[in-house]
PDB file of C-alpha atoms in Angstrom:
ATOM      1  CA  MET A   1      11.487  -8.991  16.100  1.00  0.00           C
ATOM      2  CA  HIS A   2      12.374 -12.408  16.439  1.00  0.00           C
ATOM      3  CA  ARG A   3      13.970 -14.617  13.847  1.00  0.00           C
ATOM      4  CA  VAL A   4      13.023 -18.594  13.858  1.00  0.00           C
ATOM      5  CA  PRO A   5      13.639 -21.355  11.169  1.00  0.00           C
ATOM      6  CA  VAL A   6      10.962 -22.415   8.669  1.00  0.00           C
ATOM      7  CA  ILE A   7      11.270 -26.110   9.098  1.00  0.00           C
ATOM      8  CA  GLN A   8      10.257 -28.114   5.517  1.00  0.00           C
ATOM      9  CA  ASN A   9       8.337 -31.147   6.573  1.00  0.00           C
ATOM     10  CA  GLY A  10       7.352 -33.122   3.569  1.00  0.00           C
ATOM     11  CA  ASP A  11       4.488 -30.887   1.338  1.00  0.00           C
ATOM     12  CA  HIS A  12       4.403 -28.140   4.129  1.00  0.00           C
ATOM     13  CA  GLN A  13       6.306 -25.701   6.439  1.00  0.00           C
ATOM     14  CA  GLU A  14       6.418 -25.379  10.193  1.00  0.00           C
ATOM     15  CA  ILE A  15       7.409 -22.397  12.325  1.00  0.00           C
ATOM     16  CA  HIS A  16       7.848 -22.640  16.202  1.00  0.00           C
ATOM     17  CA  LEU A  17       6.652 -19.541  17.834  1.00  0.00           C
ATOM     18  CA  PRO A  18       8.856 -18.601  20.736  1.00  0.00           C
ATOM     19  CA  ARG A  19       6.734 -18.865  24.110  1.00  0.00           C
ATOM     20  CA  GLU A  20       6.363 -14.671  24.241  1.00  0.00           C
ATOM     21  CA  LEU A  21       4.688 -14.923  20.621  1.00  0.00           C
ATOM     22  CA  PHE A  22       2.134 -17.769  21.445  1.00  0.00           C
ATOM     23  CA  LEU A  23      -1.243 -16.641  20.175  1.00  0.00           C
ATOM     24  CA  PRO A  24      -4.189 -16.436  22.670  1.00  0.00           C
ATOM     25  CA  HIS A  25      -6.619 -18.948  21.951  1.00  0.00           C
ATOM     26  CA  ASP A  26     -10.165 -20.462  23.307  1.00  0.00           C
ATOM     27  CA  LEU A  27      -9.925 -24.306  24.256  1.00  0.00           C
ATOM     28  CA  PRO A  28     -12.834 -26.296  25.161  1.00  0.00           C
ATOM     29  CA  GLU A  29     -14.073 -26.556  28.779  1.00  0.00           C
ATOM     30  CA  GLY A  30     -11.467 -28.526  30.460  1.00  0.00           C
ATOM     31  CA  GLN A  31      -8.809 -28.894  27.959  1.00  0.00           C
ATOM     32  CA  THR A  32      -5.586 -27.160  28.659  1.00  0.00           C
ATOM     33  CA  GLU A  33      -3.788 -27.754  25.521  1.00  0.00           C
ATOM     34  CA  GLY A  34      -3.816 -29.036  21.922  1.00  0.00           C
ATOM     35  CA  GLU A  35      -4.596 -27.642  18.422  1.00  0.00           C
ATOM     36  CA  PHE A  36      -6.274 -24.802  17.665  1.00  0.00           C
ATOM     37  CA  LEU A  37      -6.968 -22.791  14.399  1.00  0.00           C
ATOM     38  CA  VAL A  38      -6.004 -19.727  13.006  1.00  0.00           C
ATOM     39  CA  GLU A  39      -6.447 -17.667   9.807  1.00  0.00           C
ATOM     40  CA  ILE A  40      -3.213 -17.034   7.809  1.00  0.00           C
ATOM     41  CA  GLU A  41      -3.576 -14.136   5.298  1.00  0.00           C
ATOM     42  CA  LYS A  42      -0.601 -13.450   2.837  1.00  0.00           C
ATOM     43  CA  VAL A  43      -0.214  -9.930   1.136  1.00  0.00           C
ATOM     44  CA  GLY A  44       2.988  -9.804  -0.883  1.00  0.00           C
ATOM     45  CA  ASP A  45       5.798 -11.472   1.295  1.00  0.00           C
ATOM     46  CA  THR A  46       3.966 -10.792   4.605  1.00  0.00           C
ATOM     47  CA  LEU A  47       2.133 -13.478   6.314  1.00  0.00           C
ATOM     48  CA  THR A  48      -0.417 -12.143   9.198  1.00  0.00           C
ATOM     49  CA  ILE A  49      -1.755 -14.825  11.634  1.00  0.00           C
ATOM     50  CA  ARG A  50      -4.690 -14.419  13.601  1.00  0.00           C
ATOM     51  CA  PRO A  51      -6.233 -16.846  16.042  1.00  0.00           C
ATOM     52  CA  LEU A  52      -9.635 -18.341  15.241  1.00  0.00           C
ATOM     53  CA  CYS A  53     -11.445 -18.041  18.896  1.00  0.00           C
ATOM     54  CA  SER A  54     -14.203 -20.816  19.645  1.00  0.00           C
ATOM     55  CA  ALA A  55     -16.829 -18.339  20.628  1.00  0.00           C
ATOM     56  CA  PRO A  56     -18.809 -17.051  17.809  1.00  0.00           C
ATOM     57  CA  LYS A  57     -18.461 -14.013  16.324  1.00  0.00           C
ATOM     58  CA  PRO A  58     -21.429 -11.819  16.917  1.00  0.00           C
ATOM     59  CA  SER A  59     -24.156 -11.031  14.197  1.00  0.00           C
ATOM     60  CA  TRP A  60     -26.770  -8.583  13.554  1.00  0.00           C
ATOM     61  CA  ASP A  61     -29.324 -11.250  15.025  1.00  0.00           C
ATOM     62  CA  THR A  62     -27.594 -10.944  18.267  1.00  0.00           C
ATOM     63  CA  LEU A  63     -28.743  -7.165  18.368  1.00  0.00           C
ATOM     64  CA  PHE A  64     -32.285  -8.437  18.369  1.00  0.00           C
ATOM     65  CA  ASP A  65     -31.578 -10.589  21.340  1.00  0.00           C
ATOM     66  CA  LEU A  66     -30.565  -7.532  23.569  1.00  0.00           C
ATOM     67  CA  PRO A  67     -33.126  -5.894  25.958  1.00  0.00           C
ATOM     68  CA  PRO A  68     -34.938  -2.834  24.683  1.00  0.00           C
ATOM     69  CA  VAL A  69     -33.564   0.608  25.831  1.00  0.00           C
ATOM     70  CA  SER A  70     -35.508   2.730  28.201  1.00  0.00           C
ATOM     71  CA  ASP A  71     -38.282   4.722  26.790  1.00  0.00           C
ATOM     72  CA  ASP A  72     -36.428   8.012  27.373  1.00  0.00           C
ATOM     73  CA  PHE A  73     -33.280   6.816  25.534  1.00  0.00           C
ATOM     74  CA  LEU A  74     -32.010   9.563  23.128  1.00  0.00           C
ATOM     75  CA  GLU A  75     -34.845  12.063  24.204  1.00  0.00           C
ATOM     76  CA  GLU A  76     -32.625  14.889  24.701  1.00  0.00           C
ATOM     77  CA  ARG A  77     -30.176  15.284  22.120  1.00  0.00           C
ATOM     78  CA  PRO A  78     -29.324  18.187  19.839  1.00  0.00           C
ATOM     79  CA  SER A  79     -30.703  18.373  16.470  1.00  0.00           C
ATOM     80  CA  VAL A  80     -28.401  18.177  13.624  1.00  0.00           C
ATOM     81  CA  ILE A  81     -30.644  18.373  10.690  1.00  0.00           C
ATOM     82  CA  GLY A  82     -30.116  21.319   8.735  1.00  0.00           C
ATOM     83  CA  GLN A  83     -27.257  22.945  10.684  1.00  0.00           C
ATOM     84  CA  ARG A  84     -24.394  23.786   8.469  1.00  0.00           C
ATOM     85  CA  ASP A  85     -20.791  25.528   9.572  1.00  0.00           C
TER      86      ASP A  85
END
């Protein structure tokens, strides 16, 4: 566990993360440093910080862009309908 100071800077606060706690992030092609976005959630007195990646999260729409499965996909599988222990 690390202890770092919280710096009051006008109407906001800053926390400087030690290098070993740096957040993973995706930067635009060719950019080696700079700002990136994080998501912060507060539950009670706990803050959770998660990086927001530049790559979009998959949605159900991407499912339909996948190649079709083979004709014999799941052809041989045990039936579980009507079975009880």
